[in-house]
Coordinates of C-alpha atoms and ligand atoms in Angstrom, one line a residue:
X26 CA -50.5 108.6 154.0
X27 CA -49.7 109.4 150.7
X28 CA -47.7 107.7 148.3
X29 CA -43.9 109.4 149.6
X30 CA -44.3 107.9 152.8
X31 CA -43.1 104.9 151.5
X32 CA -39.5 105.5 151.0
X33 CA -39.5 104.6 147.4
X34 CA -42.0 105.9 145.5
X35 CA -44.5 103.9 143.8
X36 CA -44.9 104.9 139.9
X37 CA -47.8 105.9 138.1
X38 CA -49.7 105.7 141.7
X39 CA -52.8 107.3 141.3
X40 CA -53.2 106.6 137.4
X41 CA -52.7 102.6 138.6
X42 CA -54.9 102.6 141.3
X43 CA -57.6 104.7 139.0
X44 CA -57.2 102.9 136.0
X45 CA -58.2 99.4 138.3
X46 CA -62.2 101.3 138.6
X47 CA -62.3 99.9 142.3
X48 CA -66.5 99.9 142.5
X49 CA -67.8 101.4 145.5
X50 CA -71.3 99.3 145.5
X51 CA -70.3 96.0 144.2
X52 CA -67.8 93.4 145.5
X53 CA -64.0 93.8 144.3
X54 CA -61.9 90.9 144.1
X55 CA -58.4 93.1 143.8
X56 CA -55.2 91.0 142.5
X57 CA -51.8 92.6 142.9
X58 CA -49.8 90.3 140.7
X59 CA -46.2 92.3 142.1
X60 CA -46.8 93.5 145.7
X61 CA -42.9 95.0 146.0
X62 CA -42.7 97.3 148.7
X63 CA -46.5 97.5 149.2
X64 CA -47.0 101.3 147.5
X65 CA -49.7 100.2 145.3
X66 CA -51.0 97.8 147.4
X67 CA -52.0 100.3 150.4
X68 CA -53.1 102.9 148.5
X69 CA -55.7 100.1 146.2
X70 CA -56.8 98.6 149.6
X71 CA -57.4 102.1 150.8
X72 CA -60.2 101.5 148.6
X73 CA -61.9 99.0 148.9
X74 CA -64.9 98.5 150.9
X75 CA -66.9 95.6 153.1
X76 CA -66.7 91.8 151.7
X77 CA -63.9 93.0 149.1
X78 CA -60.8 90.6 148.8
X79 CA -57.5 91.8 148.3
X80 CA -54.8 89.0 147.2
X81 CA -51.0 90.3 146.2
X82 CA -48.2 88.2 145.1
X83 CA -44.5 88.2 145.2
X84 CA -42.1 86.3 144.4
X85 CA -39.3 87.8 146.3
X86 CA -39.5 86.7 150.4
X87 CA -37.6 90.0 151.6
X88 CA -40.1 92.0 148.9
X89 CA -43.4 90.1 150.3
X90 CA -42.1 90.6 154.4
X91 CA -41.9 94.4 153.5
X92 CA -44.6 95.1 152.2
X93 CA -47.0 92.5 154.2
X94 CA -45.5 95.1 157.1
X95 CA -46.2 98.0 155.2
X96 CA -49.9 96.6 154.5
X97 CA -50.3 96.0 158.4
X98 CA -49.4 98.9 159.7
X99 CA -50.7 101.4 157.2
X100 CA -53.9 99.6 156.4
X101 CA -54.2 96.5 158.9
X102 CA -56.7 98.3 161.2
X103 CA -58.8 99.7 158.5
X104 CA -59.4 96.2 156.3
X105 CA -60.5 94.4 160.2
X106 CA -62.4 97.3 160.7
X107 CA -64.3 97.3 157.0
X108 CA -64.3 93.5 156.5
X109 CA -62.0 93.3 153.9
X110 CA -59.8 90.0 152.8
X111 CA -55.9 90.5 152.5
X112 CA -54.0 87.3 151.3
X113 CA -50.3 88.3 150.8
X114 CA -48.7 85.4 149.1
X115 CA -45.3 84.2 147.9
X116 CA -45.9 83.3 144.9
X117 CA -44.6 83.3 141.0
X118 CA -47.8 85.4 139.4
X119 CA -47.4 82.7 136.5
X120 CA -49.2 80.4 138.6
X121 CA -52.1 83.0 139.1
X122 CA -54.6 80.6 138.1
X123 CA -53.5 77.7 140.8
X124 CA -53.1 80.5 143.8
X125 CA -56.6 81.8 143.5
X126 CA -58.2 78.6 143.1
X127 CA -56.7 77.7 146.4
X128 CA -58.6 80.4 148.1
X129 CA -61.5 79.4 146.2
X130 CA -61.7 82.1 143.7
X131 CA -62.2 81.9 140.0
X132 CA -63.3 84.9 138.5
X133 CA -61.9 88.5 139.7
X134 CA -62.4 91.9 139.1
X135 CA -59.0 93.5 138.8
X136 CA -55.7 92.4 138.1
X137 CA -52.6 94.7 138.3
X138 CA -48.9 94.3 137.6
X139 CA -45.7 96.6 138.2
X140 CA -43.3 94.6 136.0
X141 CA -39.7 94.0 136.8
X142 CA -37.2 94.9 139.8
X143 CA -38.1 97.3 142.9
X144 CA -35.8 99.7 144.4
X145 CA -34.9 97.2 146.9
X146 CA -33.3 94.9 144.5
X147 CA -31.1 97.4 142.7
X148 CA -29.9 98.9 146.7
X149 CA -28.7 95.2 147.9
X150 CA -25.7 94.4 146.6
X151 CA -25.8 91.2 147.9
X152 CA -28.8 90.0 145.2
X153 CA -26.5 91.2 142.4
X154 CA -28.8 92.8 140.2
X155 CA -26.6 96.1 140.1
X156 CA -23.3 97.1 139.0
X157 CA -23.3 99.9 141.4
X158 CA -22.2 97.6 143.8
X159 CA -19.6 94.6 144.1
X160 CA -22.0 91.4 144.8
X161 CA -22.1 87.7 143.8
X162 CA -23.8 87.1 140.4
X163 CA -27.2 86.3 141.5
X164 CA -30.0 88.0 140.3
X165 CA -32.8 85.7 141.3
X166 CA -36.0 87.5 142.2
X167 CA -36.7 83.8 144.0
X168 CA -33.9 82.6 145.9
X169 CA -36.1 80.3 148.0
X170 CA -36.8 77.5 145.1
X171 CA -33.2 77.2 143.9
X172 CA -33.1 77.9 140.4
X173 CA -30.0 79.3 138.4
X174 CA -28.5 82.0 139.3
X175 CA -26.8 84.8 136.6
X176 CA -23.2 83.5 138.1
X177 CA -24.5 79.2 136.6
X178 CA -25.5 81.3 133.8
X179 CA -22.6 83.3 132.7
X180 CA -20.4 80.1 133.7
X181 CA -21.9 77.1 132.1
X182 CA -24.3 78.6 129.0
X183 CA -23.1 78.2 126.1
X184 CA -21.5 81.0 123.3
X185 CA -25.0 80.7 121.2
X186 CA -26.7 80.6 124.3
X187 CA -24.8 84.0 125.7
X188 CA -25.1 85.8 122.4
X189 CA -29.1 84.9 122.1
X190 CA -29.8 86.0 125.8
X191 CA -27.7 89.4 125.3
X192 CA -29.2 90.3 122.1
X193 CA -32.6 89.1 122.8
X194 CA -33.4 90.5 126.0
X195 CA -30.7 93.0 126.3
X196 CA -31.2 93.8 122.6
X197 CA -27.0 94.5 123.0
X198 CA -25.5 94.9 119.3
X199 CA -21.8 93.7 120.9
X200 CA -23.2 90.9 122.0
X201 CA -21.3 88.5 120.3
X202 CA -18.1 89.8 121.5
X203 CA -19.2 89.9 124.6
X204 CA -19.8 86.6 124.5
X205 CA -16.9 85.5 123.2
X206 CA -15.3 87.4 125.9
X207 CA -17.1 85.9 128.5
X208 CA -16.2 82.5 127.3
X209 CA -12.3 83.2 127.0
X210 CA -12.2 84.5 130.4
X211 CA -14.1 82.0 132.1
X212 CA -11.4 79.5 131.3
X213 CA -9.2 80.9 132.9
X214 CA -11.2 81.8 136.3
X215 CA -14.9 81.6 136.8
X216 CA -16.9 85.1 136.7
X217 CA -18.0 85.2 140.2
X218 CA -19.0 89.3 140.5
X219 CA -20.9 92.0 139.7
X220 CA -17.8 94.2 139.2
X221 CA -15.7 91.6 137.1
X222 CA -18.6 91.0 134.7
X223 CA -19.1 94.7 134.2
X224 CA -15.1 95.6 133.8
X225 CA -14.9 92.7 131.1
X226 CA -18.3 94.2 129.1
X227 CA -17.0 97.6 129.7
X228 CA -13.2 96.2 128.0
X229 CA -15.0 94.7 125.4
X230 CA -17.6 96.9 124.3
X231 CA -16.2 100.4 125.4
X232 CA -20.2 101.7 125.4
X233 CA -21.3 102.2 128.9
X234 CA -24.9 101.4 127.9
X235 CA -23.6 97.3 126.9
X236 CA -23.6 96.9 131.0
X237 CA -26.9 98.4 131.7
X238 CA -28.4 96.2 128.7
X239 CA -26.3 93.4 129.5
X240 CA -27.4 93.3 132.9
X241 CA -31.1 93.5 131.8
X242 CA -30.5 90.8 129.5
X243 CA -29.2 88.4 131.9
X244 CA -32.0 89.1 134.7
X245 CA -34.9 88.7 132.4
X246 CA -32.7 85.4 131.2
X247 CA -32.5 84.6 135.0
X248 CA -35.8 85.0 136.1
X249 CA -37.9 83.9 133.0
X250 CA -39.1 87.1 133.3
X251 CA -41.1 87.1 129.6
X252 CA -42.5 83.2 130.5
X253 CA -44.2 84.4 133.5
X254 CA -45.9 87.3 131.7
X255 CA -47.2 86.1 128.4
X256 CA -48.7 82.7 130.9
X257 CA -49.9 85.2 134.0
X258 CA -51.4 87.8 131.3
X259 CA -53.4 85.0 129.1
X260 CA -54.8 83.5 132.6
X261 CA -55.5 86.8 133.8
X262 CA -57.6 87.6 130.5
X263 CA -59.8 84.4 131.7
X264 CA -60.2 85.3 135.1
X265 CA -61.5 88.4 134.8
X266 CA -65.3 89.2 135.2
X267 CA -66.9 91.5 132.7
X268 CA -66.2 95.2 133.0
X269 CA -63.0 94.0 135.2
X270 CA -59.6 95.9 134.2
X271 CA -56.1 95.0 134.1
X272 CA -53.6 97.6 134.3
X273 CA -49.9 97.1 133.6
X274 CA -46.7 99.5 134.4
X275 CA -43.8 98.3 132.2
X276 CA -40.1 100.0 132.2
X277 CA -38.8 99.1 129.0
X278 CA -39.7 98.3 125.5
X279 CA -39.3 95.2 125.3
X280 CA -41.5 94.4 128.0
X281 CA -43.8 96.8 126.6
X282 CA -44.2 95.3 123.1
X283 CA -44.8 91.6 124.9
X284 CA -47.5 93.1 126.9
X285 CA -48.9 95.1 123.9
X286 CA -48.8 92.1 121.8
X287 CA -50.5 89.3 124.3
X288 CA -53.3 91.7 124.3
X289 CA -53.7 92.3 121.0
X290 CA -54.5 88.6 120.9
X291 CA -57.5 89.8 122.5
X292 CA -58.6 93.1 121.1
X293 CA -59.6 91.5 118.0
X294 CA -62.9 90.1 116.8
X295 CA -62.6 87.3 114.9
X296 CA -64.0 87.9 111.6
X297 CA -65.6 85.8 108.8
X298 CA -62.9 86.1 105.5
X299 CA -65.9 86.2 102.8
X300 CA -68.4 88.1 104.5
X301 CA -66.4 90.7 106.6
X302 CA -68.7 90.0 109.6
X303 CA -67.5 89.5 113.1
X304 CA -68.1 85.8 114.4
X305 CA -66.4 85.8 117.7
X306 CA -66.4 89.5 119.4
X307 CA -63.2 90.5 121.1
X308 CA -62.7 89.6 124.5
X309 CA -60.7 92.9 125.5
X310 CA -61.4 96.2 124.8
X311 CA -58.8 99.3 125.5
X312 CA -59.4 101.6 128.4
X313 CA -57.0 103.9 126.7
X314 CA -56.2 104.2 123.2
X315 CA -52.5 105.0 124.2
X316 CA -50.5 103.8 127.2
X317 CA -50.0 106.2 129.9
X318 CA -46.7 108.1 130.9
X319 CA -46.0 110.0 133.6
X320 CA -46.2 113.9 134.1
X321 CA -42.8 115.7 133.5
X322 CA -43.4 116.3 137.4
X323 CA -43.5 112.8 138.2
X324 CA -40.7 112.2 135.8
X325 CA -38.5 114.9 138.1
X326 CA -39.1 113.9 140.9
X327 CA -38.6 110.0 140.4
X328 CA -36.3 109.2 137.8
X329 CA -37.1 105.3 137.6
X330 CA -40.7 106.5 136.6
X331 CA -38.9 107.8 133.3
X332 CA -39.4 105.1 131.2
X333 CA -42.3 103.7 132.6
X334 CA -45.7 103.3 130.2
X335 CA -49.4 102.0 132.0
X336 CA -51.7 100.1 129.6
X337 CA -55.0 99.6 130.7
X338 CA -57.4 97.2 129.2
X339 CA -61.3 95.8 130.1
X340 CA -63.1 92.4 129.9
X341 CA -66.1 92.8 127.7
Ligands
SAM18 C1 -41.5 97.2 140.5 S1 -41.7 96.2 141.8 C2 -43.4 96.5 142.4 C3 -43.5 97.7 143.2 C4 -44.8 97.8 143.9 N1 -45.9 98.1 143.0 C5 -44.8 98.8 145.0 O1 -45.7 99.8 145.0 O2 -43.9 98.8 145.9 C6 -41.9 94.6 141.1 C7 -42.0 93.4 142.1 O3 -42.5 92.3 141.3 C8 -41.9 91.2 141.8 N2 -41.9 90.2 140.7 C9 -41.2 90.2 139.6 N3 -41.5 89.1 138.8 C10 -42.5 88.4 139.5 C11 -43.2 87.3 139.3 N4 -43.1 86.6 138.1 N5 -44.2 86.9 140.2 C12 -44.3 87.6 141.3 N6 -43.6 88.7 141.6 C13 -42.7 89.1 140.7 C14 -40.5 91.6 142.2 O4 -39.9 90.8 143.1 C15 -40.7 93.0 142.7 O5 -40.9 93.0 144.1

């Protein structure tokens, strides 16, 4: 199988999967922090070998029963055959840290994440995370554990709170009137849809791209999207063995300069002011000095791969 038998295709596929350094002779202990569909997952297991573990997270239930299915029946027979360990859990990959140590493991070898929303997410109307389609304002990648949804949001923040979450994570320039406008209209009638929110950003703002950063905005507001990273990515750091990798694919630059900037915590050797000398040696060191994009073939045949950058870094 290769990575178009999927239905969506997985990004960055073989530069992921590389970039983890699967070892053929000693043991691999494999997270998949954003399990999706399964892509990535099939094609890393596809690697592994005798007494490896494979664990893969999601915290989306529809997400997790796809791709445990995809798992099973394009890999199932293979890991009984070869002794490998799949645990497919639903899980927040914040709590990284707590769902290993339930299966006992506290160090691993690689750790990979495909940030952000899958294809599924953006073809349900019913979740609400696109203004393609008419749905109710939800947006949750966890529906499950209650939690607000974008419709509590947009109805009950408030202005300073709108403006900060449009601005900040949308990094929208109208977003004050778009919060003003939200606020006047809500008095009237609660925003309830998909395609009233986007009609009153696109009669406020008259720039189609204030929906599409709007919407981003208020998922990544939704679903503490930046929380879970900067907490999953520091834990991950101190899981990993030495020589283990972790590789991540992120779809816009915001997310990009987060990821960038919790490693960078890491790259660095601490240094002694007077003497110039290193005192603590860095506990990361870059697989590649620049992120990785994909080819202009990649980016033609799957246009959600367009934005998309891999950084790659290694436990010393
Ligand atoms: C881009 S998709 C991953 C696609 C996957 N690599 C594949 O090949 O199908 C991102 C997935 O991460 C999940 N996700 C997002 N934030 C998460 C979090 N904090 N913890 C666990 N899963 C998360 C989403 O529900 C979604 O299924």
């Amino acid at each position: 199988m290769d990575e178009k038998s999927f239905g969506h295709i997985p990004v960055l596929f073989h530069e992921y999967i590389d970039s983890l350094n699967l070892s053929t002779t000693k043991r691999n202990i494999v997270v998949d922090c954003t399990l999706g569909l399964g892509g990535h997952a099939v094609g890393i297991i596809k690697k592994l070998h005798t007494g490896d573990i494979f664990v893969g997270f999601d915290l989306d239930n529809d997400n997790l029963s796809s791709s445990k299915e995809t798992i099973e029946k394009s890999v199932g027979c293979f890991a009984r055959d070869n002794g490998i360990t799949i645990h497919c859990i639903h899980a927040n990959f914040k709590d990284i840290k707590t769902k290993l140590s339930e299966l006992g493991i506290d160090t691993v070898t690689a750790v990979c994440y495909d940030l952000g929303v899958s294809s599924a997410h953006f073809d349900d109307a019913d979740r609400g995370f696109s203004f393609r389609f008419t749905g109710k304002l939800d947006m949750r990648f966890d529906r499950e554990h209650g939690g607000k949804t974008a419709g509590d949001i947009i109805n009950h923040a408030n202005e300073k709170e709108l403006i900060e979450m449009l601005r900040i994570y949308g990094e929208e320039p109208k977003a004050r009137f778009i919060a003003e406008a939200i606020v006047k209209t809500r008095k009237i009638k609660p925003i309830e849809t998909t395609e009233e929110l986007t009609r009153l950003i696109e009669e406020t703002s008259y720039d189609p791209k204030s929906v599409v950063r709007s919407f981003q905005g208020i998922r990544i507001a939704v679903n503490d999207e930046f929380g879970s990273i900067e907490t999953s990515l520091k834990d991950t750091v101190n899981l990993l063995s030495p020589g283990g990798r972790c590789a991540v694919i992120t779809f816009h630059s915001l997310e990009d300069r987060l990821v960038k900037q919790i490693f960078a915590e890491y790259l660095q050797a601490e240094r002694d002011e007077f003497t110039g000398q290193d005192t603590v040696p860095a506990i990361l060191k870059k697989v590649t000095k620049k992120p990785l994009l994909p080819t202009e073939e990649e980016m033609k045949q799957n246009k959600r791969s367009r934005s998309a950058k891999l950084r790659i870094v290694e436990k010393r």
